Amino acid sequence: MRRVLTASAVLAAVITAVPLCPAASAAAPYKGANTAAVQDDFNGDGYRDLVVGAPYAANGSVEAAGAVVVLYGSSTAVSATHRTVITQATAGIPGDPEEYDRFGTSVASADLDRDGYADLIVGTPDEGVGSKVSRGSVTVVWGGPHGLAGGMNIAPPPGFAGGLTYCSFGMSVAVGDMNGDGAPELGVGSRCGGSAYIGPFARTGWSASRYLEGRASGRGVVMGDVNGDGRAERFWLSGPADDDLRGTVYLENGAAADGTGTVGGPTELPYADGHAGQIGDVNGDGYGDLVTGIAEDDYLANETGAAHRGGEIQVLYGGPHGITTDQHPTVFHQDTAGVPGVAENGDEFGQSLSVGDVNGDGYADVLVGSPGEAVGSNPMAGTAVLLRGSASGLTTAKAAGYTQDTAGVPGAVASGGNQFGATVHLADLNRDGRAEMVVGVPTENSDGCVWVARGSIVGPVLSSSFDVCGKSAGISVRNMKGYFGAAMTSAHVQM
């Protein structure tokens, strides 16, 4: 993994919000597709669906155009056969498949138009737009009673990037309802700053308004409720920079409530770090907690001042006042007592992470990917580590590590490195109240795979776990690997 520094040009600190065409009201009463019970449910059957990006999948003769596969949830979780494959050649999807666009590098979901069905959001950060190389794009694919169909691009706010190229608009995407109206807001990260959209959205692709978040850097974006008021907060993660390899974390203050539309500077959390993150209630107190990952250590950065050797995660606990500037995070790494494994150069612990309750005890657990971990003499074999939530917060009690050498895990460690754990995801796909554990293995074979283990009262069940691989799920590959499993809707670091 190589570090890419933030763009040198600085965006204006105060940007005016731009009202857009008003969104049409929902055709039916809002059914709550943004609630946890049916989040990611694209076809309205009550089961969460699994989104898997394959950004290097081929499209005909077009190398690395990219694809996204949605595996529909059911009482038996997911399978390769009950699926939808979306590419830029799919009818109704804007754009054209081009070499190395990497459609599906980032993915998210929410019911943007409030019709009761979750919609798919896809980032294509390497797409060229006009003369702008790797300007990037974001596409919405609309959910409905028959699943996903039709789409629209989300345009950056006016003034985005100031003429810069290689901005990678869409390198991260996140959603959450920030004003409590039931219409989710959208955040889009890039190397040239953060873009914010206020819902509701209409199927014309417009949101109620949009604005540039008032900073120069916004590569990672995280949204969730950390103060218990039923409204999401938005955090921007700048990524590694010359003056801060660990990545600064900011709390967005949003557009002004007085209608002027001006955006003030965000609040820096001076003790927090992170390149990617997710919010969930780890200690069961009713407040969301912010978990961030920093996979790049001094060895990978080739400088000092990066993450703990091998990578780390941090936890900032929410409360009635949210997450405040005086908070110090709790840090976990592979030198922390009780965390499986040993911290070694380039392990990339924290490259991916997900927050969800695997055993239904009311405490969210954290699954951490470490795709650079060697297994025996096999470099880059990868591992995933499950840390349990508790009333006292994230703990190493009952922590477990998983590799493709673990009994019950299908597949095998390969000498070339499968990068098991490049992405991870915790979600209740079979509606039994316990999250399934999903681990991306994007460089396994020529296509890539995801590993799925059912949740239970004692945690993941390995004996009945299974793989779904890219070719069986409908992607194509040509001369390079398809990287099926390189993106899911939980957080992973974009470098």
Short mmCIF file of C-alpha atoms in Angstrom, two decimals, residues 236-472:
data_model
loop_
_atom_site.label_atom_id
_atom_site.label_comp_id
_atom_site.label_asym_id
_atom_site.label_seq_id
_atom_site.Cartn_x
_atom_site.Cartn_y
_atom_site.Cartn_z
CA TRP A 236 -14.60 13.75 7.90
CA LEU A 237 -11.30 11.87 7.92
CA SER A 238 -8.55 13.63 6.04
CA GLY A 239 -6.33 10.62 5.43
CA PRO A 240 -2.52 10.69 5.65
CA ALA A 241 -0.92 14.05 4.95
CA ASP A 242 2.58 15.50 5.18
CA ASP A 243 1.83 17.09 8.56
CA ASP A 244 -0.26 14.21 9.98
CA LEU A 245 0.36 10.67 8.76
CA ARG A 246 -2.27 9.29 11.15
CA GLY A 247 -5.06 11.37 9.63
CA THR A 248 -7.05 14.13 11.32
CA VAL A 249 -10.69 13.58 12.31
CA TYR A 250 -13.18 16.45 12.02
CA LEU A 251 -16.79 16.85 13.14
CA GLU A 252 -18.77 18.74 10.52
CA ASN A 253 -20.80 21.72 11.71
CA GLY A 254 -22.99 21.68 8.60
CA ALA A 255 -24.75 24.43 6.71
CA ALA A 256 -26.01 27.35 8.77
CA ALA A 257 -29.53 26.98 10.19
CA ASP A 258 -30.36 30.63 9.46
CA GLY A 259 -30.87 29.93 5.77
CA THR A 260 -27.76 31.72 4.57
CA GLY A 261 -26.29 28.42 3.44
CA THR A 262 -22.76 29.34 4.50
CA VAL A 263 -20.62 26.57 5.88
CA GLY A 264 -18.30 27.20 8.78
CA GLY A 265 -15.11 25.29 9.46
CA PRO A 266 -15.46 21.89 11.12
CA THR A 267 -14.41 21.02 14.64
CA GLU A 268 -11.14 19.16 14.86
CA LEU A 269 -10.95 16.28 17.33
CA PRO A 270 -7.31 16.79 18.32
CA TYR A 271 -6.73 13.42 19.99
CA ALA A 272 -8.45 11.27 17.37
CA ASP A 273 -6.95 9.73 14.25
CA GLY A 274 -8.21 7.60 11.41
CA HIS A 275 -8.33 6.95 7.67
CA ALA A 276 -11.72 5.14 7.65
CA GLY A 277 -14.41 4.51 10.22
CA GLN A 278 -17.88 3.38 11.21
CA ILE A 279 -20.32 4.16 14.03
CA GLY A 280 -22.13 1.64 16.25
CA ASP A 281 -23.11 1.23 19.90
CA VAL A 282 -20.25 -0.83 21.31
CA ASN A 283 -21.13 -0.40 24.99
CA GLY A 284 -24.92 -0.62 24.66
CA ASP A 285 -25.65 2.74 26.29
CA GLY A 286 -27.82 4.05 23.44
CA TYR A 287 -25.15 6.34 21.99
CA GLY A 288 -23.20 5.57 18.84
CA ASP A 289 -19.45 5.14 19.16
CA LEU A 290 -16.93 6.10 16.46
CA VAL A 291 -14.45 3.37 15.49
CA THR A 292 -11.63 4.35 13.13
CA GLY A 293 -8.82 2.42 11.48
CA ILE A 294 -5.26 3.41 10.62
CA ALA A 295 -3.63 0.60 8.65
CA GLU A 296 -0.52 2.43 7.51
CA ASP A 297 2.40 2.06 9.90
CA ASP A 298 5.86 3.60 9.66
CA TYR A 299 7.05 0.71 7.50
CA LEU A 300 4.39 1.30 4.85
CA ALA A 301 4.60 5.09 5.08
CA ASN A 302 8.40 4.99 4.94
CA GLU A 303 8.28 7.74 7.55
CA THR A 304 7.85 8.00 11.28
CA GLY A 305 4.64 9.18 12.95
CA ALA A 306 2.16 6.78 11.34
CA ALA A 307 0.13 4.06 13.07
CA HIS A 308 1.39 1.62 15.67
CA ARG A 309 3.49 -1.11 14.10
CA GLY A 310 1.17 -3.25 11.99
CA GLY A 311 -1.75 -0.80 12.23
CA GLU A 312 -4.37 0.08 14.84
CA ILE A 313 -7.98 0.97 15.50
CA GLN A 314 -9.35 3.67 17.80
CA VAL A 315 -12.67 3.96 19.64
CA LEU A 316 -14.31 7.23 20.71
CA TYR A 317 -17.41 6.67 22.83
CA GLY A 318 -20.53 8.74 22.25
CA GLY A 319 -22.66 10.25 25.00
CA PRO A 320 -25.31 12.91 25.64
CA HIS A 321 -22.86 15.57 24.45
CA GLY A 322 -21.69 13.47 21.52
CA ILE A 323 -17.97 13.12 20.91
CA THR A 324 -16.11 16.12 22.26
CA THR A 325 -12.74 17.71 21.60
CA ASP A 326 -11.28 16.66 24.96
CA GLN A 327 -11.83 12.95 24.44
CA HIS A 328 -8.92 10.57 24.10
CA PRO A 329 -9.59 7.41 22.11
CA THR A 330 -9.11 3.85 23.30
CA VAL A 331 -6.53 2.22 21.02
CA PHE A 332 -6.25 -1.44 20.01
CA HIS A 333 -3.51 -3.09 17.97
CA GLN A 334 -1.88 -6.50 17.78
CA ASP A 335 0.42 -5.65 20.67
CA THR A 336 -2.62 -4.99 22.89
CA ALA A 337 -3.00 -7.79 25.44
CA GLY A 338 -5.66 -10.24 24.29
CA VAL A 339 -5.73 -9.19 20.62
CA PRO A 340 -4.91 -12.24 18.46
CA GLY A 341 -1.74 -12.07 16.41
CA VAL A 342 1.55 -10.23 16.72
CA ALA A 343 2.15 -6.71 15.46
CA GLU A 344 4.52 -6.87 12.50
CA ASN A 345 5.53 -4.37 9.85
CA GLY A 346 2.91 -3.96 7.14
CA ASP A 347 0.14 -6.11 8.68
CA GLU A 348 -2.44 -3.41 7.83
CA PHE A 349 -4.53 -4.05 10.95
CA GLY A 350 -7.41 -1.57 10.59
CA GLN A 351 -7.43 -1.57 6.78
CA SER A 352 -11.10 -2.53 7.11
CA LEU A 353 -13.56 -2.59 9.99
CA SER A 354 -17.23 -3.18 10.68
CA VAL A 355 -19.46 -2.71 13.71
CA GLY A 356 -22.36 -5.10 14.42
CA ASP A 357 -23.77 -7.48 17.02
CA VAL A 358 -22.74 -11.05 16.15
CA ASN A 359 -24.38 -12.76 19.13
CA GLY A 360 -27.47 -10.63 19.82
CA ASP A 361 -26.39 -9.54 23.32
CA GLY A 362 -27.12 -5.85 22.66
CA TYR A 363 -23.48 -4.80 22.37
CA ALA A 364 -22.00 -4.07 18.96
CA ASP A 365 -18.84 -5.99 18.18
CA VAL A 366 -16.00 -4.83 15.93
CA LEU A 367 -14.51 -6.93 13.14
CA VAL A 368 -11.08 -5.73 11.99
CA GLY A 369 -9.35 -6.74 8.76
CA SER A 370 -5.59 -7.13 8.48
CA PRO A 371 -4.94 -8.14 4.85
CA GLY A 372 -1.17 -7.68 5.06
CA GLU A 373 -0.80 -10.31 7.78
CA ALA A 374 1.48 -13.22 6.92
CA VAL A 375 0.25 -16.73 7.72
CA GLY A 376 3.22 -19.01 8.15
CA SER A 377 5.57 -18.28 5.28
CA ASN A 378 2.79 -16.83 3.12
CA PRO A 379 2.89 -13.02 2.96
CA MET A 380 -0.30 -10.99 2.51
CA ALA A 381 -2.45 -14.00 3.41
CA GLY A 382 -4.54 -11.83 5.71
CA THR A 383 -6.57 -12.21 8.87
CA ALA A 384 -9.76 -10.87 10.44
CA VAL A 385 -10.01 -10.23 14.18
CA LEU A 386 -13.30 -10.06 16.09
CA LEU A 387 -13.35 -7.90 19.24
CA ARG A 388 -16.43 -8.05 21.46
CA GLY A 389 -18.51 -5.16 22.76
CA SER A 390 -19.54 -5.00 26.42
CA ALA A 391 -21.02 -2.63 29.00
CA SER A 392 -17.50 -1.36 29.65
CA GLY A 393 -16.79 -0.84 25.95
CA LEU A 394 -14.75 -2.74 23.40
CA THR A 395 -12.86 -5.60 25.02
CA THR A 396 -10.40 -8.32 24.10
CA ALA A 397 -12.33 -10.91 26.13
CA LYS A 398 -13.36 -13.76 23.78
CA ALA A 399 -11.46 -12.08 20.95
CA ALA A 400 -10.89 -14.37 17.99
CA GLY A 401 -8.77 -14.32 14.85
CA TYR A 402 -9.66 -15.99 11.56
CA THR A 403 -7.53 -16.89 8.55
CA GLN A 404 -7.92 -19.33 5.68
CA ASP A 405 -5.93 -21.77 7.82
CA THR A 406 -8.63 -21.65 10.53
CA ALA A 407 -10.60 -24.90 10.80
CA GLY A 408 -14.00 -24.48 9.14
CA VAL A 409 -12.96 -21.56 6.94
CA PRO A 410 -13.12 -22.61 3.27
CA GLY A 411 -10.31 -21.90 0.87
CA ALA A 412 -6.60 -22.13 1.51
CA VAL A 413 -3.74 -19.77 2.22
CA ALA A 414 -1.89 -19.06 -1.03
CA SER A 415 1.75 -18.19 -1.48
CA GLY A 416 0.79 -15.18 -3.58
CA GLY A 417 -1.39 -13.68 -0.86
CA ASN A 418 -5.22 -13.69 -0.90
CA GLN A 419 -5.58 -10.55 1.27
CA PHE A 420 -8.21 -12.15 3.50
CA GLY A 421 -9.67 -9.20 5.45
CA ALA A 422 -9.17 -6.50 2.84
CA THR A 423 -12.83 -5.76 3.58
CA VAL A 424 -15.08 -6.96 6.39
CA HIS A 425 -18.79 -6.59 7.08
CA LEU A 426 -21.17 -7.42 9.95
CA ALA A 427 -24.89 -7.50 9.05
CA ASP A 428 -27.92 -9.62 9.94
CA LEU A 429 -28.68 -11.12 6.54
CA ASN A 430 -31.11 -13.82 7.70
CA ARG A 431 -33.14 -11.71 10.16
CA ASP A 432 -32.42 -13.78 13.26
CA GLY A 433 -31.13 -10.84 15.30
CA ARG A 434 -27.45 -11.78 15.00
CA ALA A 435 -25.04 -10.37 12.45
CA GLU A 436 -23.36 -12.58 9.91
CA MET A 437 -19.62 -12.15 9.55
CA VAL A 438 -18.49 -11.45 5.98
CA VAL A 439 -14.84 -11.20 4.99
CA GLY A 440 -13.57 -10.07 1.59
CA VAL A 441 -10.78 -12.09 -0.05
CA PRO A 442 -10.34 -10.04 -3.23
CA THR A 443 -7.18 -11.62 -4.63
CA GLU A 444 -8.20 -15.25 -4.17
CA ASN A 445 -8.05 -17.02 -7.54
CA SER A 446 -8.62 -14.79 -10.57
CA ASP A 447 -11.91 -13.30 -9.43
CA GLY A 448 -11.95 -12.87 -5.63
CA CYS A 449 -14.38 -14.17 -3.01
CA VAL A 450 -16.26 -13.27 0.15
CA TRP A 451 -16.51 -15.61 3.14
CA VAL A 452 -19.80 -15.71 5.08
CA ALA A 453 -20.25 -17.15 8.60
CA ARG A 454 -23.66 -17.17 10.31
CA GLY A 455 -24.04 -15.34 13.63
CA SER A 456 -25.23 -17.16 16.76
CA ILE A 457 -25.50 -16.66 20.52
CA VAL A 458 -21.90 -17.82 20.83
CA GLY A 459 -20.63 -15.88 17.84
CA PRO A 460 -19.76 -16.82 14.25
CA VAL A 461 -20.51 -20.43 13.26
CA LEU A 462 -17.60 -21.70 11.19
CA SER A 463 -18.86 -25.22 10.55
CA SER A 464 -21.56 -24.04 8.13
CA SER A 465 -19.65 -21.09 6.68
CA PHE A 466 -19.20 -20.75 2.94
CA ASP A 467 -17.58 -18.76 0.14
CA VAL A 468 -19.20 -16.83 -2.68
CA CYS A 469 -16.74 -16.07 -5.47
CA GLY A 470 -16.91 -13.50 -8.23
CA LYS A 471 -17.33 -15.67 -11.33
CA SER A 472 -20.11 -17.70 -9.72
#
